[in-house]
């Protein structure tokens, strides 16, 4: 049973409820990595993870193909 109206729920919330926190690599969720101190990819991957989370938080279930859903992300 939903506690909110379906139109008020985002895809990001559904993913987090079913899968837990959105984490594209284990080193970003405290999983640790022996290369962490010298990793050149950590910052770019953090940006990608943020962009994915932000995109999912703008999408509504069942409306991903409708007008208004972003097609392209700008990663700064």
PDB file of N, CA and C in Angstrom:
ATOM      1  N   UNK A   1       0.839  -1.166   0.000  1.00  0.00           N
ATOM      2  CA  UNK A   1       0.000   0.000   0.000  1.00  0.00           C
ATOM      3  C   UNK A   1       0.894   1.242   0.000  1.00  0.00           C
ATOM      4  N   UNK A   2       0.553   2.192  -0.835  1.00  0.00           N
ATOM      5  CA  UNK A   2       1.308   3.438  -0.917  1.00  0.00           C
ATOM      6  C   UNK A   2       0.817   4.419   0.142  1.00  0.00           C
ATOM      7  N   UNK A   3       1.743   5.164   0.703  1.00  0.00           N
ATOM      8  CA  UNK A   3       1.372   6.174   1.687  1.00  0.00           C
ATOM      9  C   UNK A   3       1.206   7.547   1.046  1.00  0.00           C
ATOM     10  N   UNK A   4       1.595   7.652  -0.234  1.00  0.00           N
ATOM     11  CA  UNK A   4       1.453   8.899  -0.980  1.00  0.00           C
ATOM     12  C   UNK A   4       0.819   8.597  -2.325  1.00  0.00           C
ATOM     13  N   UNK A   5       0.296   9.633  -2.949  1.00  0.00           N
ATOM     14  CA  UNK A   5      -0.281   9.494  -4.279  1.00  0.00           C
ATOM     15  C   UNK A   5       0.833   9.125  -5.255  1.00  0.00           C
ATOM     16  N   UNK A   6       0.582   8.195  -6.193  1.00  0.00           N
ATOM     17  CA  UNK A   6       1.628   7.773  -7.137  1.00  0.00           C
ATOM     18  C   UNK A   6       2.269   8.925  -7.916  1.00  0.00           C
ATOM     19  N   UNK A   7       1.531   9.972  -8.199  1.00  0.00           N
ATOM     20  CA  UNK A   7       2.087  11.111  -8.940  1.00  0.00           C
ATOM     21  C   UNK A   7       3.123  11.872  -8.123  1.00  0.00           C
ATOM     22  N   UNK A   8       3.154  11.650  -6.814  1.00  0.00           N
ATOM     23  CA  UNK A   8       4.103  12.337  -5.939  1.00  0.00           C
ATOM     24  C   UNK A   8       5.360  11.514  -5.665  1.00  0.00           C
ATOM     25  N   UNK A   9       5.477  10.362  -6.297  1.00  0.00           N
ATOM     26  CA  UNK A   9       6.609   9.455  -6.071  1.00  0.00           C
ATOM     27  C   UNK A   9       7.522   9.496  -7.287  1.00  0.00           C
ATOM     28  N   UNK A  10       8.845   9.526  -7.058  1.00  0.00           N
ATOM     29  CA  UNK A  10       9.793   9.547  -8.175  1.00  0.00           C
ATOM     30  C   UNK A  10      10.404   8.158  -8.391  1.00  0.00           C
ATOM     31  N   UNK A  11      10.964   7.977  -9.568  1.00  0.00           N
ATOM     32  CA  UNK A  11      11.659   6.725  -9.864  1.00  0.00           C
ATOM     33  C   UNK A  11      12.819   6.531  -8.888  1.00  0.00           C
ATOM     34  N   UNK A  12      13.512   7.611  -8.541  1.00  0.00           N
ATOM     35  CA  UNK A  12      14.609   7.521  -7.583  1.00  0.00           C
ATOM     36  C   UNK A  12      14.153   6.964  -6.245  1.00  0.00           C
ATOM     37  N   UNK A  13      12.997   7.403  -5.781  1.00  0.00           N
ATOM     38  CA  UNK A  13      12.470   6.897  -4.517  1.00  0.00           C
ATOM     39  C   UNK A  13      12.130   5.416  -4.603  1.00  0.00           C
ATOM     40  N   UNK A  14      11.581   5.001  -5.745  1.00  0.00           N
ATOM     41  CA  UNK A  14      11.243   3.588  -5.930  1.00  0.00           C
ATOM     42  C   UNK A  14      12.512   2.740  -5.936  1.00  0.00           C
ATOM     43  N   UNK A  15      13.530   3.186  -6.677  1.00  0.00           N
ATOM     44  CA  UNK A  15      14.792   2.445  -6.748  1.00  0.00           C
ATOM     45  C   UNK A  15      15.407   2.323  -5.358  1.00  0.00           C
ATOM     46  N   UNK A  16      15.441   3.419  -4.607  1.00  0.00           N
ATOM     47  CA  UNK A  16      16.023   3.377  -3.262  1.00  0.00           C
ATOM     48  C   UNK A  16      15.221   2.475  -2.319  1.00  0.00           C
ATOM     49  N   UNK A  17      13.897   2.489  -2.460  1.00  0.00           N
ATOM     50  CA  UNK A  17      13.054   1.645  -1.601  1.00  0.00           C
ATOM     51  C   UNK A  17      13.272   0.161  -1.897  1.00  0.00           C
ATOM     52  N   UNK A  18      13.486  -0.165  -3.169  1.00  0.00           N
ATOM     53  CA  UNK A  18      13.647  -1.571  -3.556  1.00  0.00           C
ATOM     54  C   UNK A  18      15.084  -2.060  -3.457  1.00  0.00           C
ATOM     55  N   UNK A  19      16.045  -1.195  -3.772  1.00  0.00           N
ATOM     56  CA  UNK A  19      17.445  -1.611  -3.890  1.00  0.00           C
ATOM     57  C   UNK A  19      18.369  -1.028  -2.833  1.00  0.00           C
ATOM     58  N   UNK A  20      17.910  -0.032  -2.099  1.00  0.00           N
ATOM     59  CA  UNK A  20      18.777   0.664  -1.163  1.00  0.00           C
ATOM     60  C   UNK A  20      19.412   1.866  -1.840  1.00  0.00           C
ATOM     61  N   UNK A  21      20.400   2.470  -1.203  1.00  0.00           N
ATOM     62  CA  UNK A  21      21.032   3.666  -1.771  1.00  0.00           C
ATOM     63  C   UNK A  21      21.582   3.407  -3.172  1.00  0.00           C
ATOM     64  N   UNK A  22      21.474   4.434  -4.007  1.00  0.00           N
ATOM     65  CA  UNK A  22      21.999   4.338  -5.369  1.00  0.00           C
ATOM     66  C   UNK A  22      23.516   4.491  -5.301  1.00  0.00           C
ATOM     67  N   UNK A  23      24.220   3.460  -5.707  1.00  0.00           N
ATOM     68  CA  UNK A  23      25.675   3.466  -5.665  1.00  0.00           C
ATOM     69  C   UNK A  23      26.182   2.681  -6.865  1.00  0.00           C
ATOM     70  N   UNK A  24      26.853   3.378  -7.787  1.00  0.00           N
ATOM     71  CA  UNK A  24      27.295   2.693  -9.000  1.00  0.00           C
ATOM     72  C   UNK A  24      28.613   1.948  -8.812  1.00  0.00           C
ATOM     73  N   UNK A  25      29.352   2.296  -7.754  1.00  0.00           N
ATOM     74  CA  UNK A  25      30.568   1.554  -7.400  1.00  0.00           C
ATOM     75  C   UNK A  25      30.657   1.475  -5.881  1.00  0.00           C
ATOM     76  N   UNK A  26      31.218   0.407  -5.370  1.00  0.00           N
ATOM     77  CA  UNK A  26      31.232   0.180  -3.924  1.00  0.00           C
ATOM     78  C   UNK A  26      32.107   1.174  -3.162  1.00  0.00           C
ATOM     79  N   UNK A  27      33.110   1.745  -3.799  1.00  0.00           N
ATOM     80  CA  UNK A  27      33.994   2.663  -3.065  1.00  0.00           C
ATOM     81  C   UNK A  27      33.271   3.945  -2.646  1.00  0.00           C
ATOM     82  N   UNK A  28      32.168   4.282  -3.297  1.00  0.00           N
ATOM     83  CA  UNK A  28      31.448   5.503  -2.950  1.00  0.00           C
ATOM     84  C   UNK A  28      30.480   5.305  -1.797  1.00  0.00           C
ATOM     85  N   UNK A  29      30.206   4.066  -1.437  1.00  0.00           N
ATOM     86  CA  UNK A  29      29.286   3.831  -0.326  1.00  0.00           C
ATOM     87  C   UNK A  29      30.007   3.254   0.896  1.00  0.00           C
ATOM     88  N   UNK A  30      31.287   3.539   0.990  1.00  0.00           N
ATOM     89  CA  UNK A  30      32.052   3.083   2.152  1.00  0.00           C
ATOM     90  C   UNK A  30      32.572   1.669   2.023  1.00  0.00           C
ATOM     91  N   UNK A  31      32.484   1.095   0.817  1.00  0.00           N
ATOM     92  CA  UNK A  31      32.945  -0.265   0.597  1.00  0.00           C
ATOM     93  C   UNK A  31      34.455  -0.397   0.629  1.00  0.00           C
ATOM     94  N   UNK A  32      35.125   0.730   0.490  1.00  0.00           N
ATOM     95  CA  UNK A  32      36.576   0.717   0.536  1.00  0.00           C
ATOM     96  C   UNK A  32      37.198   0.173  -0.734  1.00  0.00           C
ATOM     97  N   UNK A  33      38.390   0.602  -0.981  1.00  0.00           N
ATOM     98  CA  UNK A  33      39.125   0.166  -2.161  1.00  0.00           C
ATOM     99  C   UNK A  33      40.601   0.412  -1.895  1.00  0.00           C
ATOM    100  N   UNK A  34      41.457  -0.547  -2.202  1.00  0.00           N
ATOM    101  CA  UNK A  34      42.886  -0.344  -1.964  1.00  0.00           C
ATOM    102  C   UNK A  34      43.475   0.777  -2.830  1.00  0.00           C
ATOM    103  N   UNK A  35      42.795   1.159  -3.899  1.00  0.00           N
ATOM    104  CA  UNK A  35      43.293   2.206  -4.794  1.00  0.00           C
ATOM    105  C   UNK A  35      42.715   3.588  -4.465  1.00  0.00           C
ATOM    106  N   UNK A  36      41.882   3.662  -3.443  1.00  0.00           N
ATOM    107  CA  UNK A  36      41.127   4.887  -3.169  1.00  0.00           C
ATOM    108  C   UNK A  36      42.002   6.137  -3.053  1.00  0.00           C
ATOM    109  N   UNK A  37      43.126   6.068  -2.391  1.00  0.00           N
ATOM    110  CA  UNK A  37      43.964   7.249  -2.173  1.00  0.00           C
ATOM    111  C   UNK A  37      44.617   7.777  -3.458  1.00  0.00           C
ATOM    112  N   UNK A  38      44.792   6.915  -4.437  1.00  0.00           N
ATOM    113  CA  UNK A  38      45.427   7.364  -5.677  1.00  0.00           C
ATOM    114  C   UNK A  38      44.516   7.232  -6.897  1.00  0.00           C
ATOM    115  N   UNK A  39      43.236   7.069  -6.649  1.00  0.00           N
ATOM    116  CA  UNK A  39      42.281   6.877  -7.736  1.00  0.00           C
ATOM    117  C   UNK A  39      41.976   8.197  -8.442  1.00  0.00           C
ATOM    118  N   UNK A  40      42.119   8.204  -9.750  1.00  0.00           N
ATOM    119  CA  UNK A  40      41.818   9.384 -10.564  1.00  0.00           C
ATOM    120  C   UNK A  40      40.367   9.398 -11.036  1.00  0.00           C
ATOM    121  N   UNK A  41      39.650   8.327 -10.776  1.00  0.00           N
ATOM    122  CA  UNK A  41      38.270   8.230 -11.260  1.00  0.00           C
ATOM    123  C   UNK A  41      37.230   8.560 -10.202  1.00  0.00           C
ATOM    124  N   UNK A  42      37.642   8.672  -8.955  1.00  0.00           N
ATOM    125  CA  UNK A  42      36.668   8.843  -7.877  1.00  0.00           C
ATOM    126  C   UNK A  42      35.793  10.080  -8.090  1.00  0.00           C
ATOM    127  N   UNK A  43      36.386  11.217  -8.332  1.00  0.00           N
ATOM    128  CA  UNK A  43      35.603  12.455  -8.507  1.00  0.00           C
ATOM    129  C   UNK A  43      34.685  12.373  -9.730  1.00  0.00           C
ATOM    130  N   UNK A  44      35.161  11.957 -10.902  1.00  0.00           N
ATOM    131  CA  UNK A  44      34.239  11.828 -12.040  1.00  0.00           C
ATOM    132  C   UNK A  44      33.104  10.835 -11.783  1.00  0.00           C
ATOM    133  N   UNK A  45      33.398   9.736 -11.100  1.00  0.00           N
ATOM    134  CA  UNK A  45      32.359   8.750 -10.809  1.00  0.00           C
ATOM    135  C   UNK A  45      31.360   9.320  -9.797  1.00  0.00           C
ATOM    136  N   UNK A  46      31.828  10.120  -8.843  1.00  0.00           N
ATOM    137  CA  UNK A  46      30.918  10.778  -7.910  1.00  0.00           C
ATOM    138  C   UNK A  46      29.959  11.698  -8.663  1.00  0.00           C
ATOM    139  N   UNK A  47      30.488  12.414  -9.649  1.00  0.00           N
ATOM    140  CA  UNK A  47      29.650  13.300 -10.456  1.00  0.00           C
ATOM    141  C   UNK A  47      28.609  12.502 -11.245  1.00  0.00           C
ATOM    142  N   UNK A  48      29.032  11.373 -11.802  1.00  0.00           N
ATOM    143  CA  UNK A  48      28.083  10.525 -12.530  1.00  0.00           C
ATOM    144  C   UNK A  48      26.994   9.999 -11.607  1.00  0.00           C
ATOM    145  N   UNK A  49      27.381   9.563 -10.438  1.00  0.00           N
ATOM    146  CA  UNK A  49      26.402   9.035  -9.487  1.00  0.00           C
ATOM    147  C   UNK A  49      25.401  10.122  -9.080  1.00  0.00           C
ATOM    148  N   UNK A  50      25.875  11.326  -8.848  1.00  0.00           N
ATOM    149  CA  UNK A  50      24.998  12.441  -8.506  1.00  0.00           C
ATOM    150  C   UNK A  50      24.038  12.735  -9.649  1.00  0.00           C
ATOM    151  N   UNK A  51      24.562  12.740 -10.875  1.00  0.00           N
ATOM    152  CA  UNK A  51      23.723  13.013 -12.042  1.00  0.00           C
ATOM    153  C   UNK A  51      22.651  11.940 -12.219  1.00  0.00           C
ATOM    154  N   UNK A  52      23.011  10.684 -12.018  1.00  0.00           N
ATOM    155  CA  UNK A  52      22.042   9.589 -12.128  1.00  0.00           C
ATOM    156  C   UNK A  52      20.952   9.755 -11.069  1.00  0.00           C
ATOM    157  N   UNK A  53      21.346  10.036  -9.851  1.00  0.00           N
ATOM    158  CA  UNK A  53      20.374  10.221  -8.765  1.00  0.00           C
ATOM    159  C   UNK A  53      19.448  11.397  -9.063  1.00  0.00           C
ATOM    160  N   UNK A  54      20.019  12.505  -9.528  1.00  0.00           N
ATOM    161  CA  UNK A  54      19.207  13.679  -9.838  1.00  0.00           C
ATOM    162  C   UNK A  54      18.227  13.387 -10.972  1.00  0.00           C
ATOM    163  N   UNK A  55      18.676  12.670 -11.986  1.00  0.00           N
ATOM    164  CA  UNK A  55      17.789  12.325 -13.094  1.00  0.00           C
ATOM    165  C   UNK A  55      16.648  11.438 -12.607  1.00  0.00           C
ATOM    166  N   UNK A  56      16.971  10.398 -11.839  1.00  0.00           N
ATOM    167  CA  UNK A  56      15.932   9.498 -11.336  1.00  0.00           C
ATOM    168  C   UNK A  56      14.949  10.232 -10.427  1.00  0.00           C
ATOM    169  N   UNK A  57      15.431  11.252  -9.731  1.00  0.00           N
ATOM    170  CA  UNK A  57      14.553  12.017  -8.843  1.00  0.00           C
ATOM    171  C   UNK A  57      13.649  12.986  -9.596  1.00  0.00           C
ATOM    172  N   UNK A  58      13.866  13.162 -10.889  1.00  0.00           N
ATOM    173  CA  UNK A  58      12.982  14.008 -11.700  1.00  0.00           C
ATOM    174  C   UNK A  58      11.962  13.180 -12.473  1.00  0.00           C
ATOM    175  N   UNK A  59      12.170  11.884 -12.524  1.00  0.00           N
ATOM    176  CA  UNK A  59      11.303  11.003 -13.319  1.00  0.00           C
ATOM    177  C   UNK A  59      10.181  10.430 -12.464  1.00  0.00           C
ATOM    178  N   UNK A  60       9.011  10.317 -13.070  1.00  0.00           N
ATOM    179  CA  UNK A  60       7.863   9.701 -12.420  1.00  0.00           C
ATOM    180  C   UNK A  60       7.637   8.326 -13.045  1.00  0.00           C
ATOM    181  N   UNK A  61       7.288   7.324 -12.244  1.00  0.00           N
ATOM    182  CA  UNK A  61       7.040   5.985 -12.804  1.00  0.00           C
ATOM    183  C   UNK A  61       5.969   6.046 -13.894  1.00  0.00           C
ATOM    184  N   UNK A  62       6.224   5.351 -14.983  1.00  0.00           N
ATOM    185  CA  UNK A  62       5.274   5.297 -16.087  1.00  0.00           C
ATOM    186  C   UNK A  62       5.300   6.502 -16.990  1.00  0.00           C
ATOM    187  N   UNK A  63       6.142   7.469 -16.708  1.00  0.00           N
ATOM    188  CA  UNK A  63       6.184   8.687 -17.519  1.00  0.00           C
ATOM    189  C   UNK A  63       7.548   8.949 -18.131  1.00  0.00           C
ATOM    190  N   UNK A  64       8.412   7.973 -18.093  1.00  0.00           N
ATOM    191  CA  UNK A  64       9.777   8.173 -18.583  1.00  0.00           C
ATOM    192  C   UNK A  64       9.832   8.457 -20.077  1.00  0.00           C
ATOM    193  N   UNK A  65       8.846   8.011 -20.827  1.00  0.00           N
ATOM    194  CA  UNK A  65       8.845   8.221 -22.277  1.00  0.00           C
ATOM    195  C   UNK A  65       8.010   9.419 -22.689  1.00  0.00           C
ATOM    196  N   UNK A  66       7.410  10.111 -21.752  1.00  0.00           N
ATOM    197  CA  UNK A  66       6.563  11.241 -22.079  1.00  0.00           C
ATOM    198  C   UNK A  66       7.378  12.517 -22.193  1.00  0.00           C
ATOM    199  N   UNK A  67       6.838  13.524 -22.878  1.00  0.00           N
ATOM    200  CA  UNK A  67       7.550  14.808 -22.987  1.00  0.00           C
ATOM    201  C   UNK A  67       7.851  15.375 -21.606  1.00  0.00           C
ATOM    202  N   UNK A  68       8.979  16.038 -21.500  1.00  0.00           N
ATOM    203  CA  UNK A  68       9.366  16.642 -20.232  1.00  0.00           C
ATOM    204  C   UNK A  68      10.422  15.846 -19.492  1.00  0.00           C
ATOM    205  N   UNK A  69      10.617  14.600 -19.866  1.00  0.00           N
ATOM    206  CA  UNK A  69      11.651  13.789 -19.241  1.00  0.00           C
ATOM    207  C   UNK A  69      12.981  14.124 -19.916  1.00  0.00           C
ATOM    208  N   UNK A  70      14.007  14.494 -19.144  1.00  0.00           N
ATOM    209  CA  UNK A  70      15.280  14.900 -19.756  1.00  0.00           C
ATOM    210  C   UNK A  70      15.903  13.768 -20.582  1.00  0.00           C
ATOM    211  N   UNK A  71      16.433  14.125 -21.731  1.00  0.00           N
ATOM    212  CA  UNK A  71      17.116  13.161 -22.587  1.00  0.00           C
ATOM    213  C   UNK A  71      18.623  13.214 -22.395  1.00  0.00           C
ATOM    214  N   UNK A  72      19.140  14.383 -22.006  1.00  0.00           N
ATOM    215  CA  UNK A  72      20.569  14.588 -21.911  1.00  0.00           C
ATOM    216  C   UNK A  72      20.892  15.212 -20.555  1.00  0.00           C
ATOM    217  N   UNK A  73      21.994  14.792 -19.965  1.00  0.00           N
ATOM    218  CA  UNK A  73      22.448  15.340 -18.695  1.00  0.00           C
ATOM    219  C   UNK A  73      23.632  16.262 -18.929  1.00  0.00           C
ATOM    220  N   UNK A  74      23.725  17.282 -18.141  1.00  0.00           N
ATOM    221  CA  UNK A  74      24.905  18.133 -18.125  1.00  0.00           C
ATOM    222  C   UNK A  74      25.630  17.844 -16.828  1.00  0.00           C
ATOM    223  N   UNK A  75      26.838  17.354 -16.924  1.00  0.00           N
ATOM    224  CA  UNK A  75      27.628  17.028 -15.745  1.00  0.00           C
ATOM    225  C   UNK A  75      28.682  18.100 -15.580  1.00  0.00           C
ATOM    226  N   UNK A  76      28.640  18.787 -14.448  1.00  0.00           N
ATOM    227  CA  UNK A  76      29.576  19.903 -14.202  1.00  0.00           C
ATOM    228  C   UNK A  76      30.642  19.480 -13.243  1.00  0.00           C
TER     229      UNK A  76
END
